[in-house]
Short mmCIF file of C-alpha atoms in Angstrom, two decimals:
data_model
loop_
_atom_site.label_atom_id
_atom_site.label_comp_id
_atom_site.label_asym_id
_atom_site.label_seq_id
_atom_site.Cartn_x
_atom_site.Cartn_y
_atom_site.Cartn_z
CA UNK A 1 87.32 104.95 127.11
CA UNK A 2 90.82 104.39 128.02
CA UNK A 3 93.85 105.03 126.54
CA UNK A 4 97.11 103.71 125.68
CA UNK A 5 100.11 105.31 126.22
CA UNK A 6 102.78 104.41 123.70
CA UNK A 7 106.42 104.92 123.89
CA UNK A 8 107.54 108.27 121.67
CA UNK A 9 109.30 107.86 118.71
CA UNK A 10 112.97 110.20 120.84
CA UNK A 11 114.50 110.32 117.20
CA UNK A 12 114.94 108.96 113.65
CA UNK A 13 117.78 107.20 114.52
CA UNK A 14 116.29 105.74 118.08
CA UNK A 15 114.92 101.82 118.02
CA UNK A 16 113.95 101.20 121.54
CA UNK A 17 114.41 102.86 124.98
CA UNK A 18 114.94 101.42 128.21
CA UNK A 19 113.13 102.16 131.25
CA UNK A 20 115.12 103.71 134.24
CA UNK A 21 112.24 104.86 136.76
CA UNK A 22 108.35 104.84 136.93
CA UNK A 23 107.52 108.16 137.87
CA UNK A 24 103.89 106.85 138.46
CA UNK A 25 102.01 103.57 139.94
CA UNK A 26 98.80 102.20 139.32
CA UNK A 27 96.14 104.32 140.91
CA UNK A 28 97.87 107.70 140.34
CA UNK A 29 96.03 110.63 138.72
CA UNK A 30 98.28 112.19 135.75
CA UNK A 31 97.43 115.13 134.09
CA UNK A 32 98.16 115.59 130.53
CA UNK A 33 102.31 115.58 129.67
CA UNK A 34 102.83 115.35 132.80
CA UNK A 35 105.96 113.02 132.74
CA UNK A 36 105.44 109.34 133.67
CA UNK A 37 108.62 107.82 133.33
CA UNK A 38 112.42 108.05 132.50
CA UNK A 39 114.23 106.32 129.97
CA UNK A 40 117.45 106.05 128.38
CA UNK A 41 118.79 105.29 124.75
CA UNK A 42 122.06 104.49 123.73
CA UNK A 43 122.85 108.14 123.61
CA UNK A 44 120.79 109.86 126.22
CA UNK A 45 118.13 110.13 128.93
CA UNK A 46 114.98 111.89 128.17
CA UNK A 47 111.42 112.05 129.96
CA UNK A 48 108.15 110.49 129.00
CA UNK A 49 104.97 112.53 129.10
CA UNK A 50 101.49 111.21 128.92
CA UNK A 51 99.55 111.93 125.75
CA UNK A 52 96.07 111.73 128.30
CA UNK A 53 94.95 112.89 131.64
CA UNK A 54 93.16 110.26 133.99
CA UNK A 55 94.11 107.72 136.71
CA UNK A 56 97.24 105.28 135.71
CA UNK A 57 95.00 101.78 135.19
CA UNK A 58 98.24 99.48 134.30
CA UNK A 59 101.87 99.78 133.52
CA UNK A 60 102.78 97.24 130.91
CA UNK A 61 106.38 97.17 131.61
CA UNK A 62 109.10 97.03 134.29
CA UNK A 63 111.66 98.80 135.12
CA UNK A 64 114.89 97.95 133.38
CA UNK A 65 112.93 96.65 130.12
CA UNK A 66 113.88 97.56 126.83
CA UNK A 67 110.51 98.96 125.03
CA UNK A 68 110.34 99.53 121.05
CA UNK A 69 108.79 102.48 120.53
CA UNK A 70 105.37 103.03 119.56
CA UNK A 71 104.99 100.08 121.46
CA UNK A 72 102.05 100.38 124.68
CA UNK A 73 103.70 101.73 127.33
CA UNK A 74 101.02 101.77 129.88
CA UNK A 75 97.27 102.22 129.98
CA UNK A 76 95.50 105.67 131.60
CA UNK A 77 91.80 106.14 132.00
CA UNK A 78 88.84 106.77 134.49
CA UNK A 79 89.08 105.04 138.13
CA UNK A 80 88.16 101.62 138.44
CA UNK A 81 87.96 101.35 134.35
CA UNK A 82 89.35 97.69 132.80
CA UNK A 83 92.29 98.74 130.76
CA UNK A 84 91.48 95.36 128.84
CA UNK A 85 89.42 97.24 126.43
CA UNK A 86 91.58 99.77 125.50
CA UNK A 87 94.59 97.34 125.30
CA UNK A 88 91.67 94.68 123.00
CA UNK A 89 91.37 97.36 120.56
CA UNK A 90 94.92 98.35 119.42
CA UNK A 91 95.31 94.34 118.86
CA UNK A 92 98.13 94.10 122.11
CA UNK A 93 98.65 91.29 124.28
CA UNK A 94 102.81 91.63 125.23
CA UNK A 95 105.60 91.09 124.12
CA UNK A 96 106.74 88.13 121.68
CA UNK A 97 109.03 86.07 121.25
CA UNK A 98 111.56 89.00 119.26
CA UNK A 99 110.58 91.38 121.98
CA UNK A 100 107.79 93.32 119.81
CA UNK A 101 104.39 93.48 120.30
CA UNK A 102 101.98 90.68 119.30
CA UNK A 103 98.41 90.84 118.24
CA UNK A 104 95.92 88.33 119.46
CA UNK A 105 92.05 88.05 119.49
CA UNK A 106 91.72 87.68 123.25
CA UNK A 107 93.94 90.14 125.11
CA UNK A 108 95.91 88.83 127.93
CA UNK A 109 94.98 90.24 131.25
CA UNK A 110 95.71 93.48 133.34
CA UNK A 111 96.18 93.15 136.65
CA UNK A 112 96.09 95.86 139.11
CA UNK A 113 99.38 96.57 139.92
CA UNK A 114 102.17 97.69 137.72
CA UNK A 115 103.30 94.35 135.97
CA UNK A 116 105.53 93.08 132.84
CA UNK A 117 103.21 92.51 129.71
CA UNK A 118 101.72 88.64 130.36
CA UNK A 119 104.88 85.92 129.78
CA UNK A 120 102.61 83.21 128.39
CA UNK A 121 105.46 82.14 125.99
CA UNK A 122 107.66 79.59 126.97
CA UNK A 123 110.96 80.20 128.73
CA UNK A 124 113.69 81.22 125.88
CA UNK A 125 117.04 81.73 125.37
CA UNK A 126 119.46 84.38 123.97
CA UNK A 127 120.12 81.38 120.56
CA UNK A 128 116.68 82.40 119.39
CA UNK A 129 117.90 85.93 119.14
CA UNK A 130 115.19 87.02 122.29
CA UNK A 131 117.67 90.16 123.46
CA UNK A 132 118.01 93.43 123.44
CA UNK A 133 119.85 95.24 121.79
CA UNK A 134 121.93 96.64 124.83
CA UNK A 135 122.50 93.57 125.89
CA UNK A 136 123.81 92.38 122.89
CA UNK A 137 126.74 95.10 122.92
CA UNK A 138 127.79 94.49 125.83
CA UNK A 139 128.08 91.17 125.64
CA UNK A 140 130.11 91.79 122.57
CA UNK A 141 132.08 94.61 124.34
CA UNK A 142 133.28 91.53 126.80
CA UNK A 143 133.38 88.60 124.58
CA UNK A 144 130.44 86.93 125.66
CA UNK A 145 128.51 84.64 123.82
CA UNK A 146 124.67 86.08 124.59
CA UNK A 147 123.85 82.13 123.55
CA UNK A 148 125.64 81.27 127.43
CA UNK A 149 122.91 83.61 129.06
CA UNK A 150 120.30 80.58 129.24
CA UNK A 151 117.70 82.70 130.79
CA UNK A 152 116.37 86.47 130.67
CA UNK A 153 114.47 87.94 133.08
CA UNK A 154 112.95 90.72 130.41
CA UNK A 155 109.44 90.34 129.32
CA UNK A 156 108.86 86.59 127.99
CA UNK A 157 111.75 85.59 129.37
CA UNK A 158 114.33 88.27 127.20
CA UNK A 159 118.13 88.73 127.81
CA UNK A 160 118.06 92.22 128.52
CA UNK A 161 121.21 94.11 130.11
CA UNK A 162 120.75 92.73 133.34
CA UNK A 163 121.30 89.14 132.39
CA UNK A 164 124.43 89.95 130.62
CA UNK A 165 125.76 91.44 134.13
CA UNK A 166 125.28 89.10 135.60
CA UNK A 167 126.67 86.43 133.30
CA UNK A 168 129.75 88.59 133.57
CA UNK A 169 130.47 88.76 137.21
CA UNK A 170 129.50 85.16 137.73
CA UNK A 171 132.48 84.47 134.99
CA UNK A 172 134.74 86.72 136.70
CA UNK A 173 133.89 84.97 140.21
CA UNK A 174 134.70 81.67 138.37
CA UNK A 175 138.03 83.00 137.60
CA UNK A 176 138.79 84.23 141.02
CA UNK A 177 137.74 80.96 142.23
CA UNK A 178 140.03 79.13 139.47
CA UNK A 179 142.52 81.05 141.20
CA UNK A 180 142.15 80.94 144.44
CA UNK A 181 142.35 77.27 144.07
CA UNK A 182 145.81 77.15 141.71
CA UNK A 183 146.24 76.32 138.44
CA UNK A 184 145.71 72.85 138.96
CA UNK A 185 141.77 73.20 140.52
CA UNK A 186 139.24 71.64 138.40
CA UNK A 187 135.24 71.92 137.53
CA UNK A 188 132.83 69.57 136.81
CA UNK A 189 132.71 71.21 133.36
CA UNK A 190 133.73 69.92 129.92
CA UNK A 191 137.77 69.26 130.16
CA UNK A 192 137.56 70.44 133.78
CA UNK A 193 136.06 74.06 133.22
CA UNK A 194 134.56 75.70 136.42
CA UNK A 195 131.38 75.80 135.99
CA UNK A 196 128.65 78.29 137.51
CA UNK A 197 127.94 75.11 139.56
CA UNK A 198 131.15 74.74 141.16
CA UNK A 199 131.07 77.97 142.33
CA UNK A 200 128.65 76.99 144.96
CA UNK A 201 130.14 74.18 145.63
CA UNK A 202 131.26 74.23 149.35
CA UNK A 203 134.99 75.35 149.51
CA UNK A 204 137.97 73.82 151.89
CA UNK A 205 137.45 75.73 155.18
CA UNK A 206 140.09 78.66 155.10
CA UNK A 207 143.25 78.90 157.05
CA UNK A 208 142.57 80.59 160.81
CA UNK A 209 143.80 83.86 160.04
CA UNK A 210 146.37 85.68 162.21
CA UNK A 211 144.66 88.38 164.76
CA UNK A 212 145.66 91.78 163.33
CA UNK A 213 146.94 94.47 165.84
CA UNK A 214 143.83 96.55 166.58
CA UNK A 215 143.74 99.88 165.53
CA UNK A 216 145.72 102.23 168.03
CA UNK A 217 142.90 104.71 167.88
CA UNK A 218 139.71 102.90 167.39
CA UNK A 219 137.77 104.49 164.56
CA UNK A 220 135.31 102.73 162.77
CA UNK A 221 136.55 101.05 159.85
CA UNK A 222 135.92 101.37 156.75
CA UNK A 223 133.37 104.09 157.94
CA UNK A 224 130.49 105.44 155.85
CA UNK A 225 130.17 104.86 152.27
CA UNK A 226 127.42 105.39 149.55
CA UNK A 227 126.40 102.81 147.30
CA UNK A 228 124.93 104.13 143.94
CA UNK A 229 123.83 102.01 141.15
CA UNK A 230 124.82 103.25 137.92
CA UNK A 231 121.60 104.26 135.84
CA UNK A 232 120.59 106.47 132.95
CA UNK A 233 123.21 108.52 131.00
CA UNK A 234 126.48 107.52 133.94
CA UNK A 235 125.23 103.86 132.61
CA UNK A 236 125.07 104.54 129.40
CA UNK A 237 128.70 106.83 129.48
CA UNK A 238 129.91 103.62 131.58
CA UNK A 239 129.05 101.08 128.67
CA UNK A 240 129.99 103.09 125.54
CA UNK A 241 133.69 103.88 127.38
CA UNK A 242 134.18 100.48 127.99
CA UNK A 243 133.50 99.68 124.69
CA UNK A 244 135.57 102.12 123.22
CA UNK A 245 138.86 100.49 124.96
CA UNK A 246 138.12 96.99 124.35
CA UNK A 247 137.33 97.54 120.42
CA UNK A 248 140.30 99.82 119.03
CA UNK A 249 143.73 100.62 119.09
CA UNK A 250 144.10 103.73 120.86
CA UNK A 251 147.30 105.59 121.22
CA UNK A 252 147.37 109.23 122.02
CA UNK A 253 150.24 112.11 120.76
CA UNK A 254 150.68 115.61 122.35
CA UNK A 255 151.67 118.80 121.51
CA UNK A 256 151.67 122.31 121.62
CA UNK A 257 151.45 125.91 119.50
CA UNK A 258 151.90 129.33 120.69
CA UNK A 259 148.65 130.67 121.73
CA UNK A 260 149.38 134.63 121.22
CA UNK A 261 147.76 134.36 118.03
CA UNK A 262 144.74 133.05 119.44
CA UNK A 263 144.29 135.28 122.33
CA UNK A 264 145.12 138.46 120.41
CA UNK A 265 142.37 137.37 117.82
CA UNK A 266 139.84 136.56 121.03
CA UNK A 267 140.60 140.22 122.30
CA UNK A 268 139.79 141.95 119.05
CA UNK A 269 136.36 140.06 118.40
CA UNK A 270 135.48 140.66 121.80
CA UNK A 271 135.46 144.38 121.10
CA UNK A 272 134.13 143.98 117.59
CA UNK A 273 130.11 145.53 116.60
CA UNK A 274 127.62 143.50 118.23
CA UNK A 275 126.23 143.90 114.82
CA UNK A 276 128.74 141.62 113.54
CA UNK A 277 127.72 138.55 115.79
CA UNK A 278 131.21 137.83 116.56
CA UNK A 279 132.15 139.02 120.24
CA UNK A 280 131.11 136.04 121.59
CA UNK A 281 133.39 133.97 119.88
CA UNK A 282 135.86 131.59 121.91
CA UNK A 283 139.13 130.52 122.42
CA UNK A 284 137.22 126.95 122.05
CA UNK A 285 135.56 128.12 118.86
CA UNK A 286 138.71 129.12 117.36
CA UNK A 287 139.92 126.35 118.24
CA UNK A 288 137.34 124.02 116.88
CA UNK A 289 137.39 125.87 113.46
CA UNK A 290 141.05 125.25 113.31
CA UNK A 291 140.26 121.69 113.86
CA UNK A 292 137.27 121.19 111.49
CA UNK A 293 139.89 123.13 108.75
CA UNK A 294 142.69 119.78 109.64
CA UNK A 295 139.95 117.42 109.91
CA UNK A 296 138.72 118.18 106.07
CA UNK A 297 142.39 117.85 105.08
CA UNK A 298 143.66 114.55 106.95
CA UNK A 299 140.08 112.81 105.64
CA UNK A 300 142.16 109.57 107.45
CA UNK A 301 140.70 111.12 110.54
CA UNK A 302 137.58 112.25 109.25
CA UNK A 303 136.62 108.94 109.49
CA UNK A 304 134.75 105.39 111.13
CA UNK A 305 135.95 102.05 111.32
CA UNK A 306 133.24 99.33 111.42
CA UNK A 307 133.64 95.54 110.36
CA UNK A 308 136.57 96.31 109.04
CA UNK A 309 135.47 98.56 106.52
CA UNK A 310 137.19 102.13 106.94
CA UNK A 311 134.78 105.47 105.84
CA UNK A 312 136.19 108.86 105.05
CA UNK A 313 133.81 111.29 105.07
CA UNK A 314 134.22 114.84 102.94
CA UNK A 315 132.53 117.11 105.01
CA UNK A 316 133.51 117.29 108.63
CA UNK A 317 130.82 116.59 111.34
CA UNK A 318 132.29 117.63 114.39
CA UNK A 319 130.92 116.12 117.95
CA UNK A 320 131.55 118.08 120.99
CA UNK A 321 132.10 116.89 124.15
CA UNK A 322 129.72 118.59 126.49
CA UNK A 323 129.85 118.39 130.37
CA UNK A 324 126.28 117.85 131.25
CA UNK A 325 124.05 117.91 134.42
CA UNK A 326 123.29 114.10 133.28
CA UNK A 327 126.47 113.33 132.67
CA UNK A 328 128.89 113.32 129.08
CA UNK A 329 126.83 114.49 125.68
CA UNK A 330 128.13 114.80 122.62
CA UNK A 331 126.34 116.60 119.86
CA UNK A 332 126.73 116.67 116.48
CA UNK A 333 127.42 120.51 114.65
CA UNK A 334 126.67 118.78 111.10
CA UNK A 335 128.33 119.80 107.88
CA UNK A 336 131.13 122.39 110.39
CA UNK A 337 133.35 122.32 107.35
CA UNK A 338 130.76 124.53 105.32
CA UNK A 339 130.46 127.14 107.97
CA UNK A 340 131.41 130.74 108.57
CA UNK A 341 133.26 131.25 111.51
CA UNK A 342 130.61 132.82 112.99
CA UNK A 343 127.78 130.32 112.21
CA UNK A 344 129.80 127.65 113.76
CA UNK A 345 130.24 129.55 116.97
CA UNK A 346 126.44 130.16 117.22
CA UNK A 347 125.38 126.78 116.71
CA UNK A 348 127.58 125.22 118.82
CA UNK A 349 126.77 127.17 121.50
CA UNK A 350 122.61 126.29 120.33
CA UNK A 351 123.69 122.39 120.66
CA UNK A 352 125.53 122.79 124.00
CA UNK A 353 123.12 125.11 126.04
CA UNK A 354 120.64 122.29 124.28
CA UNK A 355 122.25 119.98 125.46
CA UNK A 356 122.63 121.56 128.79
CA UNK A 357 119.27 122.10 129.55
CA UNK A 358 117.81 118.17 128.49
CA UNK A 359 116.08 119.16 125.21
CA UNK A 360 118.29 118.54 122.23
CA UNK A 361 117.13 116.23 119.70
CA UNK A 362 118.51 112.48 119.73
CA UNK A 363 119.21 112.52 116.60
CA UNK A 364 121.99 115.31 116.84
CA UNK A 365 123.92 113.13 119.73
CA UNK A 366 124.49 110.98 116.58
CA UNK A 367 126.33 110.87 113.65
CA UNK A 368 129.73 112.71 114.26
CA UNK A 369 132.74 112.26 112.24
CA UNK A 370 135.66 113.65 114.46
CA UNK A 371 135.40 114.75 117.99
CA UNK A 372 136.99 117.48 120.24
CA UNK A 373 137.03 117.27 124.06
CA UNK A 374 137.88 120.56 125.24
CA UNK A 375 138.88 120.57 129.18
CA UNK A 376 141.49 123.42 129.34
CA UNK A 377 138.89 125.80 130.86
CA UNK A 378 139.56 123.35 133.71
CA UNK A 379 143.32 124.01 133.91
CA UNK A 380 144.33 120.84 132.55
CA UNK A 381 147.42 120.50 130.66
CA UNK A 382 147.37 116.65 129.05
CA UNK A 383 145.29 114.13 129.08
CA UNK A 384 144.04 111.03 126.92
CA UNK A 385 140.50 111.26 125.58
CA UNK A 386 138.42 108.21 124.85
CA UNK A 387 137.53 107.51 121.18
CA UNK A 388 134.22 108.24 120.13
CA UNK A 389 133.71 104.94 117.86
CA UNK A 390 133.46 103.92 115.28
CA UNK A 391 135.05 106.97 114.96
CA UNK A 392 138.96 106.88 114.37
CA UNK A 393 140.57 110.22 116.22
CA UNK A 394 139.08 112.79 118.66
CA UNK A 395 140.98 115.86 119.80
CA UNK A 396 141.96 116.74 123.33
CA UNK A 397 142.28 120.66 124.12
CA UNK A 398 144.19 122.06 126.59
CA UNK A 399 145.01 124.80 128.76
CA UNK A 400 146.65 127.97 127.39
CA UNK A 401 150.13 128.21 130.35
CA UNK A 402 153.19 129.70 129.94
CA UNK A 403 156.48 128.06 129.38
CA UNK A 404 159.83 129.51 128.70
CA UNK A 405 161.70 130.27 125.61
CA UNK A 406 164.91 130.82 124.34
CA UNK A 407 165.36 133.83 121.91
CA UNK A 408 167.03 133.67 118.74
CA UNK A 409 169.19 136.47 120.67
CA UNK A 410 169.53 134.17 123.08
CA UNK A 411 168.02 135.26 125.86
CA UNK A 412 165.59 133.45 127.90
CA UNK A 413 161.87 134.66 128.63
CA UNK A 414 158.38 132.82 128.43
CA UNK A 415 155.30 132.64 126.09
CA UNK A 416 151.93 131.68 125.93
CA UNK A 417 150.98 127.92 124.55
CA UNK A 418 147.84 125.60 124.56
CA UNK A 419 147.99 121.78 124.45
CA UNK A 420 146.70 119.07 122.39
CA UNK A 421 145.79 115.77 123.31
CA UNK A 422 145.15 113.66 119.74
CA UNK A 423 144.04 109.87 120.41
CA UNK A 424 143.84 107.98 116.75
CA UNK A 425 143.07 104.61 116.39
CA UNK A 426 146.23 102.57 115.50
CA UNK A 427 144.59 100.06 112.98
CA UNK A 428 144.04 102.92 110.46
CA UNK A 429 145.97 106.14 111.89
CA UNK A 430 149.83 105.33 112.07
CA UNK A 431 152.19 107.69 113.60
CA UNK A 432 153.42 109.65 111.57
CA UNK A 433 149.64 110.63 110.26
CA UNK A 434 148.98 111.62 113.49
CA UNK A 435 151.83 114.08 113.60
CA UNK A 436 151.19 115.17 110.10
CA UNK A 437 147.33 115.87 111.51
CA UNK A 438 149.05 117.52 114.35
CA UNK A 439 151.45 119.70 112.32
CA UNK A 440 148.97 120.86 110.19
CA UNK A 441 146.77 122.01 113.33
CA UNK A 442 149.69 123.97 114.68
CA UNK A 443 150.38 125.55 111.72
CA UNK A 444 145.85 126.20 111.40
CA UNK A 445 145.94 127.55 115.36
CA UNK A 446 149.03 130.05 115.66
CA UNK A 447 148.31 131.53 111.93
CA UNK A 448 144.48 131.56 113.67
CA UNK A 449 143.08 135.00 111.59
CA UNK A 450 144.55 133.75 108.29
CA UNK A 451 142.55 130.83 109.02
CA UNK A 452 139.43 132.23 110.40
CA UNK A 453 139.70 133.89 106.18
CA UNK A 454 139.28 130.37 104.50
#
């Protein structure tokens, strides 16, 4: 008999997933966990194998679809076998009207060809809450009302992320329209609001435009370009950044601290026993630790802001921005506050190279209470990283450079420093915390093996 592929459970904390690619059609033989198709949470982009071997009989959703899990995903059996069975038993006939599966005595039918589970429901709208959940954030990341999207083209009808898009850039080509026409143009709307009508509405035919000088040399204008739809974790990076901006008050401070300290320490515990599981220990671990120690101090930035209700956390969860083959990740070393330096170094390393290599667990891209971006092993001196929210202050590190000094003798000669980059969300974090937070981590960073002690 058939059976039914469901979508995995990718993590505790993980709802739904949304499709990016089929990696399979109806009619294709699949071996057992062989992977059938990509998909994407709100944190990362994982692979879906197939919990049975046989030919691909239906795929019960499309691309772009947001599926709960343990929900069907598609149906694999023996050639030429009716998936209907298979489907019959496990009670599933598509989607309803909240976007979860539905049980029915009479299954609706399977075509052939990869298809969306049956829409025998009646067109609905985002008011009767049929969206997903992406959709819903970003429609609240640009002030939409999800209730204006009157149509989704998800399963059933559903908003899903798609809609929203497009929702958005037909608003922004009303405004460009409003404009183009002056202040004074008006809509067929309520009050004379421009309507998604009026913007194909035929337009007064423009001005003849002035021939422009040809180009003295002839070359093909603009020339070639690549056009690449943003998808999995670049989407996903894209959405949460935006996000970020348009929901806090971000202001970042810089500074600096004499880095001898830290590279004398590095040197020594390079050369240390191997026995002692510390010569692989960082300049970014050290730096970390000195962080997680200022963190569990300033508990202000220890912290997440949502619906206006401000949490400070005791223990210090750090996230750590990690450069990716798929793009941005950010696990979570849990409970960093509690750790030996040398525990924190290994495991950080564990959840990067996991990261690195597509097989860390969803649930540790989650969860963080203050973040550090580290990007001076790129030779860059300042910059302004992006808060992680709800969280309320990440850390920027910087390049170790030299810069001059004047002696107490007074004589001029130059020294080793590293950067910081602190961004702290102005609602909760004033000023003068953040240089208290900053202080402190000077202080934690060139006093670096008394630190390394507590």
């Amino acid at each position: 008999m058939a059976t039914v592929v469901v979508m995995p459970q990718l993590g505790n904390s993980v709802e739904s997933c949304l499709i990016v690619s089929w990696l399979v059609a109806v009619g294709d033989a699949v071996a057992e966990n062989a992977i059938v198709c990509e998909v994407e949470t709100d944190k990362a982009s994982m692979e879906v194998p197939s919990t049975a071997a046989g030919t691909v009989l239906a795929l019960l959703w499309d691309e772009g679809d947001d599926v709960p899990v343990k929900e069907p995903l598609l149906v694999v059996g023996a050639a030429g076998e009716d998936p209907k069975a298979a489907l019959a038993e496990i009670g599933w006939s598509g989607a309803g009207d909240d976007g979860s599966a539905r049980s029915t005595e009479e299954p609706a039918a399977v075509d052939d060809e990869p298809s969306a589970p049956a829409a025998d429901d009646a067109p609905r709208t985002a008011a009767t809450g049929a969206s997903s959940p992406r959709a819903r954030a970003l429609a609240q990341a640009n002030s939409l009302d999800i209730a204006s999207v009157s149509e989704g083209s998800g399963p059933g009808g559903r908003v899903i992320e798609r809609d929203v898009r497009a929702a958005l850039s037909n608003s922004t080509a009303a405004a460009a329209r409003a404009g183009a026409h002056g202040s004074d143009a008006a809509g067929t709307g309520i009050g004379g609001r421009i309507t998604t009508g009026d913007l194909a509405a035929p337009t007064e035919p423009a001005a003849e435009a002035t021939p422009a000088t040809a180009a003295a040399s002839g070359r093909e204008y603009p020339g070639p370009s690549t056009a690449t739809p943003l998808k999995g974790v670049r989407k996903v990076i894209a959405e949460r950044m935006m996000h970020s901006l348009a929901s806090s008050a971000q202001l970042t401070y810089t500074t600096t601290a004499r880095a001898a300290g830290l590279l004398a320490l590095r040197a020594k515990l390079k050369g240390s026993p191997e026995e002692l599981g510390l010569n692989g220990v960082t300049i970014g671990d050290l730096v970390g630790f000195a962080a997680i120690k200022t963190a569990a101090k300033h508990t202000n930035h220890n912290a997440h802001l949502a619906d206006g209700t401000l949490t400070t956390f005791e223990n210090v969860h750090l996230g750590m921005a990690v450069d990716t083959p798929r793009g941005l990740l950010v696990p979570t070393v849990r409970n960093a506050n509690q750790m030996s330096l040398r525990e924190f170094s290994a495991t950080s390393k564990e959840l990067a190279f996991a990261a690195i290599d597509g097989r860390i667990d969803p649930d540790l891209l989650a969860g963080a209470t203050f973040t550090v971006s580290n990007l001076g092993g790129f030779g860059i001196e300042s910059f302004t990283p992006l808060l992680n929210v709800p969280q309320v202050a990440i850390l920027g590190v910087d390049a170790i450079f030299p810069r001059a000094v004047i002696h107490d003798d007074g004589t001029v000669g130059a020294e080793q420093r590293i950067g910081f980059s602190l961004t702290a969300d102005h609602r909760v974090i004033d000023g003068a915390d953040a240089a208290r937070f900053l202080q402190d981590l000077v202080k934690y960073v060139e006093n670096i093996d008394i630190t390394v002690l507590g």
